[in-house]
mmCIF file of C-alpha atoms in Angstrom:
data_model
loop_
_atom_site.group_PDB
_atom_site.id
_atom_site.type_symbol
_atom_site.label_atom_id
_atom_site.label_comp_id
_atom_site.label_asym_id
_atom_site.label_seq_id
_atom_site.Cartn_x
_atom_site.Cartn_y
_atom_site.Cartn_z
ATOM 1 C CA MET A 177 46.707 -19.599 22.621
ATOM 2 C CA GLY A 178 49.050 -17.533 21.063
ATOM 3 C CA LEU A 179 48.647 -13.764 19.959
ATOM 4 C CA ASP A 180 47.647 -14.468 16.541
ATOM 5 C CA GLY A 181 45.218 -16.862 17.641
ATOM 6 C CA ALA A 182 43.700 -14.815 20.160
ATOM 7 C CA LYS A 183 43.548 -11.797 17.552
ATOM 8 C CA ALA A 184 41.921 -14.269 14.954
ATOM 9 C CA LEU A 185 39.322 -15.314 17.433
ATOM 10 C CA MET A 186 38.345 -11.814 18.733
ATOM 11 C CA ILE A 187 38.017 -10.927 14.760
ATOM 12 C CA PHE A 188 35.728 -13.855 14.254
ATOM 13 C CA ILE A 189 33.773 -13.009 17.207
ATOM 14 C CA LEU A 190 33.323 -9.495 16.023
ATOM 15 C CA PHE A 191 32.292 -10.618 12.872
ATOM 16 C CA ALA A 192 29.477 -12.801 14.418
ATOM 17 C CA LEU A 193 28.288 -9.831 16.618
ATOM 18 C CA ARG A 194 27.974 -7.851 13.851
ATOM 19 C CA LEU A 195 26.178 -10.534 11.329
ATOM 20 C CA GLN A 196 23.744 -10.924 14.415
ATOM 21 C CA GLN A 197 23.161 -7.318 14.266
ATOM 22 C CA THR A 198 22.464 -7.448 10.783
ATOM 23 C CA TYR A 199 18.898 -8.961 10.641
ATOM 24 C CA ALA A 200 15.983 -6.900 11.343
ATOM 25 C CA ASP A 201 13.763 -7.550 14.945
ATOM 26 C CA ILE A 202 10.673 -7.724 12.713
ATOM 27 C CA LYS A 203 8.494 -10.603 12.062
ATOM 28 C CA VAL A 204 5.647 -10.419 9.317
ATOM 29 C CA GLY A 205 2.441 -11.484 11.014
ATOM 30 C CA ASN A 206 3.371 -9.447 14.206
ATOM 31 C CA ALA A 207 0.934 -6.655 15.177
ATOM 32 C CA ILE A 208 1.438 -3.070 16.246
ATOM 33 C CA ASN A 209 -0.801 -0.171 17.654
ATOM 34 C CA VAL A 210 0.133 2.750 15.143
ATOM 35 C CA PHE A 211 -1.995 5.309 17.578
ATOM 36 C CA ASN A 212 0.637 4.825 20.156
ATOM 37 C CA ARG A 213 3.121 6.738 18.155
ATOM 38 C CA TYR A 214 1.360 8.106 15.121
ATOM 39 C CA GLY A 215 3.527 11.008 13.819
ATOM 40 C CA TYR A 216 6.517 9.492 15.831
ATOM 41 C CA LEU A 217 6.817 6.241 14.247
ATOM 42 C CA SER A 218 10.483 7.391 12.652
ATOM 43 C CA ILE A 219 11.301 7.291 16.543
ATOM 44 C CA SER A 220 10.990 3.692 16.490
ATOM 45 C CA MET A 221 11.632 2.716 13.058
ATOM 46 C CA ARG A 222 15.193 3.455 11.477
ATOM 47 C CA VAL A 223 13.762 5.238 8.326
ATOM 48 C CA VAL A 224 15.874 8.373 8.592
ATOM 49 C CA PRO A 225 19.489 9.249 9.689
ATOM 50 C CA GLY A 226 18.328 10.601 13.292
ATOM 51 C CA ASN A 227 20.429 11.582 16.344
ATOM 52 C CA ASP A 228 20.457 8.227 17.730
ATOM 53 C CA PRO A 229 24.214 7.165 18.122
ATOM 54 C CA ASP A 230 23.024 3.558 18.594
ATOM 55 C CA HIS A 231 23.060 1.493 15.222
ATOM 56 C CA SER A 232 22.433 -1.633 16.410
ATOM 57 C CA TRP A 233 18.624 -1.684 15.998
ATOM 58 C CA ILE A 234 16.264 -1.352 12.625
ATOM 59 C CA PHE A 235 12.549 -1.649 14.311
ATOM 60 C CA ARG A 236 12.032 -1.314 17.965
ATOM 61 C CA GLU A 237 8.299 -0.913 17.786
ATOM 62 C CA PRO A 238 6.417 -3.121 20.438
ATOM 63 C CA THR A 239 4.967 -6.017 18.386
ATOM 64 C CA VAL A 240 2.401 -8.605 19.608
ATOM 65 C CA ASP A 241 2.136 -12.270 18.228
ATOM 66 C CA VAL A 242 -1.601 -12.265 17.359
ATOM 67 C CA PHE A 243 -1.862 -15.337 14.565
ATOM 68 C CA MET A 244 -1.215 -18.781 14.664
ATOM 69 C CA ASN A 245 -0.571 -21.373 12.001
ATOM 70 C CA LEU A 246 0.322 -18.907 9.629
ATOM 71 C CA PRO A 247 1.018 -19.977 6.189
ATOM 72 C CA GLU A 248 4.683 -21.217 5.390
ATOM 73 C CA LYS A 249 4.936 -18.870 2.468
ATOM 74 C CA GLN A 250 6.525 -16.363 4.351
ATOM 75 C CA SER A 251 9.352 -16.039 1.887
ATOM 76 C CA LEU A 252 12.064 -14.713 4.086
ATOM 77 C CA LYS A 253 15.122 -13.843 1.752
ATOM 78 C CA ARG A 254 18.150 -12.825 3.361
ATOM 79 C CA ASN A 255 21.307 -11.302 1.461
ATOM 80 C CA ILE A 256 23.771 -9.771 3.388
ATOM 81 C CA GLY A 257 27.243 -10.961 1.330
ATOM 82 C CA GLU A 258 28.961 -8.226 -0.389
ATOM 83 C CA GLY A 259 30.038 -10.466 -3.479
ATOM 84 C CA GLY A 260 27.747 -12.338 -6.112
ATOM 85 C CA GLY A 261 26.987 -11.307 -9.456
ATOM 86 C CA GLN A 262 24.308 -8.897 -9.439
ATOM 87 C CA VAL A 263 25.445 -5.148 -8.114
ATOM 88 C CA PHE A 264 22.246 -4.088 -6.621
ATOM 89 C CA GLN A 265 18.937 -5.659 -5.943
ATOM 90 C CA GLY A 266 17.355 -2.370 -4.635
ATOM 91 C CA ASN A 267 16.777 0.517 -7.076
ATOM 92 C CA PHE A 268 18.103 3.568 -8.208
ATOM 93 C CA HIS A 269 15.541 6.580 -9.051
ATOM 94 C CA MET A 270 14.488 10.055 -9.044
ATOM 95 C CA GLU A 271 11.075 11.590 -8.047
ATOM 96 C CA PHE A 272 10.073 15.047 -8.831
ATOM 97 C CA CYS A 273 7.748 16.816 -6.301
ATOM 98 C CA ASP A 274 5.983 19.934 -6.821
ATOM 99 C CA ASN A 275 6.108 21.055 -2.979
ATOM 100 C CA VAL A 276 7.154 19.634 0.469
ATOM 101 C CA LYS A 277 3.950 17.225 0.807
ATOM 102 C CA GLN A 278 4.835 15.790 -2.346
ATOM 103 C CA LEU A 279 8.750 15.763 -1.138
ATOM 104 C CA LEU A 280 7.536 13.657 1.848
ATOM 105 C CA GLN A 281 5.213 11.271 0.421
ATOM 106 C CA ALA A 282 7.847 10.365 -2.245
ATOM 107 C CA TYR A 283 10.407 9.591 0.571
ATOM 108 C CA PHE A 284 7.973 7.453 2.304
ATOM 109 C CA ARG A 285 6.202 5.820 -1.227
ATOM 110 C CA ASP A 286 7.351 1.924 -0.084
ATOM 111 C CA PHE A 287 5.350 2.772 3.189
ATOM 112 C CA SER A 288 1.768 1.683 3.347
ATOM 113 C CA ILE A 289 -0.721 1.439 6.349
ATOM 114 C CA GLU A 290 -4.007 0.093 5.258
ATOM 115 C CA ARG A 291 -6.979 2.355 5.361
ATOM 116 C CA LEU A 292 -4.712 5.560 5.904
ATOM 117 C CA GLU A 293 -4.827 8.113 2.892
ATOM 118 C CA LYS A 294 -1.544 9.672 3.999
ATOM 119 C CA PRO A 295 0.658 7.138 5.521
ATOM 120 C CA TRP A 296 3.743 9.057 5.677
ATOM 121 C CA GLN A 297 1.983 11.374 8.270
ATOM 122 C CA ALA A 298 2.407 8.641 10.647
ATOM 123 C CA PHE A 299 6.019 9.334 10.491
ATOM 124 C CA THR A 300 6.437 12.723 10.055
ATOM 125 C CA GLY A 301 3.189 14.769 11.733
ATOM 126 C CA SER A 302 5.729 15.511 14.484
ATOM 127 C CA TRP A 303 8.363 17.152 12.456
ATOM 128 C CA SER A 304 9.346 20.468 12.746
ATOM 129 C CA LYS A 305 10.455 22.119 9.590
ATOM 130 C CA VAL A 306 13.834 22.138 11.353
ATOM 131 C CA THR A 307 13.446 18.494 11.791
ATOM 132 C CA LEU A 308 12.090 17.716 8.269
ATOM 133 C CA ALA A 309 15.255 19.837 6.973
ATOM 134 C CA ARG A 310 17.696 17.974 9.159
ATOM 135 C CA ASN A 311 16.108 14.607 8.102
ATOM 136 C CA LEU A 312 16.076 15.193 4.321
ATOM 137 C CA GLY A 313 19.400 17.042 4.238
ATOM 138 C CA LEU A 314 18.495 20.741 3.136
ATOM 139 C CA ASP A 315 18.571 24.112 4.607
ATOM 140 C CA VAL A 316 15.768 25.098 6.436
ATOM 141 C CA SER A 317 15.339 28.049 4.731
ATOM 142 C CA TYR A 318 14.258 26.076 1.787
ATOM 143 C CA VAL A 319 11.419 23.915 3.361
ATOM 144 C CA THR A 320 8.803 26.666 2.152
ATOM 145 C CA GLY A 321 5.684 26.921 -0.159
ATOM 146 C CA ASP A 322 8.124 28.771 -2.584
ATOM 147 C CA HIS A 323 10.110 25.566 -3.861
ATOM 148 C CA CYS A 324 10.236 22.320 -6.047
ATOM 149 C CA TYR A 325 12.145 19.458 -5.525
ATOM 150 C CA VAL A 326 13.587 16.417 -7.083
ATOM 151 C CA LEU A 327 14.353 13.380 -4.892
ATOM 152 C CA VAL A 328 17.352 11.196 -5.997
ATOM 153 C CA ARG A 329 17.776 7.884 -3.905
ATOM 154 C CA VAL A 330 19.687 4.656 -4.678
ATOM 155 C CA ALA A 331 18.771 1.458 -2.324
ATOM 156 C CA ARG A 332 20.247 -1.534 -1.815
ATOM 157 C CA HIS A 333 18.035 -4.467 -0.160
ATOM 158 C CA ARG A 334 19.535 -6.793 2.102
ATOM 159 C CA GLU A 335 16.102 -8.446 3.815
ATOM 160 C CA THR A 336 12.738 -8.912 2.588
ATOM 161 C CA ALA A 337 9.591 -10.806 3.851
ATOM 162 C CA ASN A 338 6.406 -11.140 2.632
ATOM 163 C CA LEU A 339 3.045 -12.896 4.201
ATOM 164 C CA VAL A 340 0.251 -14.095 2.083
ATOM 165 C CA MET A 341 -2.641 -14.647 4.506
ATOM 166 C CA ASP A 342 -5.090 -17.728 3.720
ATOM 167 C CA ASN A 343 -7.875 -19.087 6.115
ATOM 168 C CA SER A 344 -5.690 -21.521 7.651
ATOM 169 C CA TYR A 345 -4.798 -19.533 10.632
ATOM 170 C CA ASP A 346 -5.796 -19.402 14.060
ATOM 171 C CA LEU A 347 -5.543 -16.916 16.915
ATOM 172 C CA HIS A 348 -3.758 -17.097 20.382
ATOM 173 C CA GLU A 349 -5.904 -17.828 23.161
ATOM 174 C CA PRO A 350 -6.191 -14.240 24.449
ATOM 175 C CA VAL A 351 -6.697 -12.738 21.437
ATOM 176 C CA ALA A 352 -9.459 -14.894 20.650
ATOM 177 C CA LYS A 353 -11.067 -14.173 24.387
ATOM 178 C CA GLN A 354 -10.940 -10.491 23.367
ATOM 179 C CA VAL A 355 -12.299 -10.574 19.860
ATOM 180 C CA ALA A 356 -15.322 -12.544 21.329
ATOM 181 C CA SER A 357 -15.484 -9.768 23.536
ATOM 182 C CA VAL A 358 -16.277 -7.183 20.965
ATOM 183 C CA ASN A 359 -19.814 -6.307 20.481
ATOM 184 C CA VAL A 360 -21.167 -4.467 17.050
ATOM 185 C CA SER A 361 -22.228 -0.925 18.025
ATOM 186 C CA ASP A 362 -19.901 -0.832 20.625
ATOM 187 C CA SER A 363 -16.965 1.271 19.640
ATOM 188 C CA LEU A 364 -15.356 0.820 23.013
ATOM 189 C CA SER A 365 -15.141 -2.646 22.662
ATOM 190 C CA VAL A 366 -12.957 -2.127 19.125
ATOM 191 C CA ILE A 367 -10.540 0.424 21.176
ATOM 192 C CA GLU A 368 -9.870 -2.131 24.026
ATOM 193 C CA PHE A 369 -8.855 -4.728 21.542
ATOM 194 C CA VAL A 370 -6.561 -2.586 19.801
ATOM 195 C CA ARG A 371 -4.819 -1.187 23.006
ATOM 196 C CA SER A 372 -4.461 -4.975 24.038
ATOM 197 C CA PHE A 373 -3.184 -6.000 20.598
ATOM 198 C CA GLY A 374 -2.964 -3.535 18.057
ATOM 199 C CA SER A 375 -4.460 -2.291 14.992
ATOM 200 C CA HIS A 376 -2.251 -3.599 12.086
ATOM 201 C CA TYR A 377 0.189 -6.498 11.335
ATOM 202 C CA VAL A 378 2.986 -6.569 9.280
ATOM 203 C CA THR A 379 2.703 -8.264 5.959
ATOM 204 C CA THR A 380 5.625 -6.802 3.790
ATOM 205 C CA TYR A 381 9.100 -5.421 4.759
ATOM 206 C CA VAL A 382 12.431 -4.725 3.195
ATOM 207 C CA THR A 383 15.604 -3.542 5.113
ATOM 208 C CA GLY A 384 18.996 -2.556 3.847
ATOM 209 C CA ASN A 385 20.075 0.840 3.322
ATOM 210 C CA SER A 386 20.128 3.778 0.737
ATOM 211 C CA LEU A 387 21.491 7.151 -0.005
ATOM 212 C CA TYR A 388 19.570 10.014 -1.268
ATOM 213 C CA GLN A 389 19.890 13.894 -2.279
ATOM 214 C CA VAL A 390 17.293 16.552 -2.521
ATOM 215 C CA TYR A 391 17.727 19.265 -4.959
ATOM 216 C CA VAL A 392 15.689 22.286 -4.666
ATOM 217 C CA TYR A 393 14.639 24.457 -7.642
ATOM 218 C CA ALA A 394 12.392 27.527 -8.394
ATOM 219 C CA PRO A 395 9.560 26.200 -10.099
ATOM 220 C CA LYS A 396 10.449 28.005 -13.463
ATOM 221 C CA TYR A 397 13.549 25.838 -13.882
ATOM 222 C CA TYR A 398 11.948 22.840 -12.149
ATOM 223 C CA LYS A 399 9.313 22.544 -14.884
ATOM 224 C CA VAL A 400 11.651 23.197 -17.664
ATOM 225 C CA ILE A 401 13.932 20.327 -16.225
ATOM 226 C CA LYS A 402 10.876 17.875 -15.494
ATOM 227 C CA GLU A 403 9.406 18.174 -19.281
ATOM 228 C CA ARG A 404 13.027 17.875 -20.554
ATOM 229 C CA LEU A 405 13.508 14.434 -18.744
ATOM 230 C CA LYS A 406 9.705 13.379 -19.239
ATOM 231 C CA SER A 407 9.878 14.282 -23.140
ATOM 232 C CA LYS A 408 13.423 12.531 -23.453
ATOM 233 C CA GLY A 409 14.135 9.737 -20.484
ATOM 234 C CA VAL A 410 16.973 9.796 -18.466
ATOM 235 C CA THR A 411 18.612 7.138 -20.511
ATOM 236 C CA LYS A 412 19.144 9.345 -23.452
ATOM 237 C CA ILE A 413 20.571 12.399 -21.556
ATOM 238 C CA SER A 414 24.430 12.612 -21.451
ATOM 239 C CA ASN A 415 25.724 12.199 -17.815
ATOM 240 C CA GLN A 416 27.063 15.628 -18.195
ATOM 241 C CA GLU A 417 23.672 17.122 -19.246
ATOM 242 C CA LEU A 418 22.222 15.280 -16.369
ATOM 243 C CA ILE A 419 24.658 16.679 -13.823
ATOM 244 C CA GLY A 420 24.535 19.886 -15.160
ATOM 245 C CA TYR A 421 20.347 20.125 -14.776
ATOM 246 C CA PHE A 422 21.233 18.564 -10.772
ATOM 247 C CA SER A 423 23.639 21.547 -10.188
ATOM 248 C CA SER A 424 23.699 24.849 -8.994
ATOM 249 C CA ARG A 425 23.525 25.978 -12.340
ATOM 250 C CA TYR A 426 19.731 25.395 -12.212
ATOM 251 C CA ALA A 427 19.419 24.044 -8.760
ATOM 252 C CA GLU A 428 18.981 26.848 -5.726
ATOM 253 C CA TYR A 429 20.055 24.522 -3.575
ATOM 254 C CA VAL A 430 21.892 21.119 -3.736
ATOM 255 C CA GLY A 431 20.960 18.990 -0.616
ATOM 256 C CA LYS A 432 23.299 16.981 1.333
ATOM 257 C CA ILE A 433 23.790 13.377 0.739
ATOM 258 C CA GLN A 434 22.657 11.334 3.566
ATOM 259 C CA SER A 435 21.978 7.509 4.403
ATOM 260 C CA ALA A 436 18.610 6.557 5.703
ATOM 261 C CA SER A 437 20.583 4.660 8.488
ATOM 262 C CA GLY A 438 22.604 7.543 9.211
ATOM 263 C CA ASN A 439 25.912 5.413 8.786
ATOM 264 C CA ALA A 440 28.627 8.193 8.620
ATOM 265 C CA THR A 441 31.047 5.943 6.866
ATOM 266 C CA VAL A 442 29.086 5.469 3.832
ATOM 267 C CA GLU A 443 28.275 8.926 3.421
ATOM 268 C CA ASN A 444 31.783 10.161 3.945
ATOM 269 C CA TRP A 445 32.370 7.751 1.230
ATOM 270 C CA ALA A 446 29.875 9.497 -0.811
ATOM 271 C CA ASN A 447 30.975 13.035 -0.207
ATOM 272 C CA GLN A 448 34.563 12.056 -1.426
ATOM 273 C CA ARG A 449 33.988 9.696 -4.555
ATOM 274 C CA LEU A 450 30.572 11.244 -5.965
ATOM 275 C CA ARG A 451 32.279 14.699 -6.426
ATOM 276 C CA VAL A 452 31.980 16.050 -9.580
ATOM 277 C CA LYS A 453 33.156 19.439 -11.037
ATOM 278 C CA LEU A 454 30.940 21.686 -13.212
ATOM 279 C CA PHE A 455 32.831 24.959 -14.513
ATOM 280 C CA VAL A 456 34.504 26.234 -11.507
ATOM 281 C CA PHE A 457 31.836 24.338 -8.865
ATOM 282 C CA GLY A 458 32.595 21.229 -7.225
ATOM 283 C CA PHE A 459 29.909 19.541 -5.077
ATOM 284 C CA ALA A 460 28.959 15.925 -4.084
ATOM 285 C CA SER A 461 26.309 14.276 -6.341
ATOM 286 C CA LEU A 462 24.270 11.170 -6.325
ATOM 287 C CA LEU A 463 24.043 11.298 -10.405
ATOM 288 C CA LYS A 464 27.624 10.472 -10.470
ATOM 289 C CA LEU A 465 26.437 6.894 -9.647
ATOM 290 C CA HIS A 466 24.140 6.463 -13.014
ATOM 291 C CA GLY A 467 25.415 4.176 -14.870
ATOM 292 C CA ASN A 468 29.047 3.995 -13.282
ATOM 293 C CA THR A 469 29.219 0.163 -12.377
ATOM 294 C CA LYS A 470 32.513 0.631 -10.796
ATOM 295 C CA LEU A 471 31.013 3.222 -8.026
ATOM 296 C CA LEU A 472 28.009 1.115 -7.921
ATOM 297 C CA SER A 473 29.953 -2.073 -6.904
ATOM 298 C CA GLU A 474 32.021 -0.047 -4.415
ATOM 299 C CA LEU A 475 28.535 1.074 -2.728
ATOM 300 C CA ASN A 476 27.158 -2.161 -2.803
ATOM 301 C CA GLY A 477 29.323 -3.754 0.011
ATOM 302 C CA MET A 478 29.094 -0.320 2.186
ATOM 303 C CA LEU A 479 25.365 -0.336 2.203
ATOM 304 C CA GLY A 480 24.461 -3.080 4.860
ATOM 305 C CA ASN A 481 21.098 -4.007 6.616
ATOM 306 C CA GLU A 482 20.554 -0.810 8.736
ATOM 307 C CA ALA A 483 17.706 1.073 7.730
ATOM 308 C CA LEU A 484 13.794 -0.120 7.048
ATOM 309 C CA LEU A 485 13.073 0.508 3.335
ATOM 310 C CA LYS A 486 9.522 -0.753 2.916
ATOM 311 C CA LEU A 487 6.768 -1.489 5.294
ATOM 312 C CA ASP A 488 3.288 -2.786 4.472
ATOM 313 C CA LEU A 489 0.668 -3.032 7.403
ATOM 314 C CA LYS A 490 -2.775 -4.433 7.019
ATOM 315 C CA THR A 491 -5.397 -3.836 9.660
ATOM 316 C CA LEU A 492 -6.078 -6.888 12.007
ATOM 317 C CA ALA A 493 -9.377 -7.295 10.436
ATOM 318 C CA PRO A 494 -8.582 -10.848 10.032
ATOM 319 C CA ALA A 495 -8.720 -11.648 13.759
ATOM 320 C CA PHE A 496 -12.606 -10.917 13.146
ATOM 321 C CA LYS A 497 -13.924 -13.865 11.001
ATOM 322 C CA ASP A 498 -17.585 -12.842 11.868
ATOM 323 C CA ILE A 499 -18.476 -10.614 9.094
ATOM 324 C CA GLN A 500 -20.526 -8.398 10.969
ATOM 325 C CA LYS A 501 -17.714 -7.622 13.841
ATOM 326 C CA ARG A 502 -15.250 -7.594 11.157
ATOM 327 C CA ALA A 503 -17.121 -4.694 9.295
ATOM 328 C CA TRP A 504 -17.846 -2.903 12.615
ATOM 329 C CA PHE A 505 -13.942 -3.027 13.427
ATOM 330 C CA HIS A 506 -13.387 -1.222 10.206
ATOM 331 C CA GLU A 507 -15.768 1.510 10.777
ATOM 332 C CA VAL A 508 -14.325 2.072 14.188
ATOM 333 C CA MET A 509 -10.730 2.309 12.859
ATOM 334 C CA ASP A 510 -11.491 4.619 9.582
ATOM 335 C CA ASN A 511 -13.333 7.066 12.138
ATOM 336 C CA ASN A 512 -10.320 7.193 14.383
ATOM 337 C CA LEU A 513 -7.687 7.053 11.383
ATOM 338 C CA LYS A 514 -9.522 9.975 9.734
ATOM 339 C CA LEU A 515 -9.281 11.904 13.281
ATOM 340 C CA TRP A 516 -5.503 11.144 13.665
ATOM 341 C CA GLU A 517 -4.792 12.180 9.924
ATOM 342 C CA VAL A 518 -6.794 15.523 10.478
ATOM 343 C CA ASN A 519 -5.671 16.597 13.566
ATOM 344 C CA VAL A 520 -2.181 15.350 13.845
#
């Protein structure tokens, strides 16, 4: 084989390896134990940039295969190509957040854990102020009770899966045996089941990547801008006026543009291509993407399948076909989940 042939083969192998790594290692129907890493789920699921230099994984929380004969409608859809007609299959949106709590809730808006009132705490409960600031691209001095925030985000969906459960499923034999050993009024039997097979199973997920930016405001300016956009609508405001609202003219602090996966290449692109100038000030703003088909088209191919963008977890109640056992399972789960939400 000549030099050119060897080079072509190497490029093909690298491309093939890259494709292998673009698929999320997560299956609908598989179960996880949210108690094992409650408050720390951002360590085992790539949802924020983090400090991990290994970008080859998206989801590495241990899972258990509980159900057999799941419906065929698992609707796994993959779109890893960079071409095609539609620029984005994801979304572009902004959320107004009165405080830090609402900011975290907004960031994890598409993450649902059944029977948890505050599912975002399962990811952020362990975050210090310094960690929160780093993950959201802020200076730690702005993580206070004195500021309001606007989260702006553009997301590119690459892989989606959804499971609609019906009554045709069975349980793997070890799971069925443990279910049989669960006794109503015996909370320990439920806890043992959860330890062995998990508390929730995956029903929906979306992977891809996103760019996001947080703007920090004093409450008085925040209220004016929120009311202005609410009454007029973003589409009826000029880009110049919109960028002005999201600049140091009104904002106390303009956060860094970050990608959910921590992809430095796409972040550097954003800092170079999304720079705007207002009076004498120059800064990078995601708002420059708004309505800009050329920039969105460039970004389309750069946001790969590198992060978890949406996750829906349901309790393992379907494992208990006996109505009384199912009710008891939920009672024990509710008690424990409430304790974790209060104490973490």
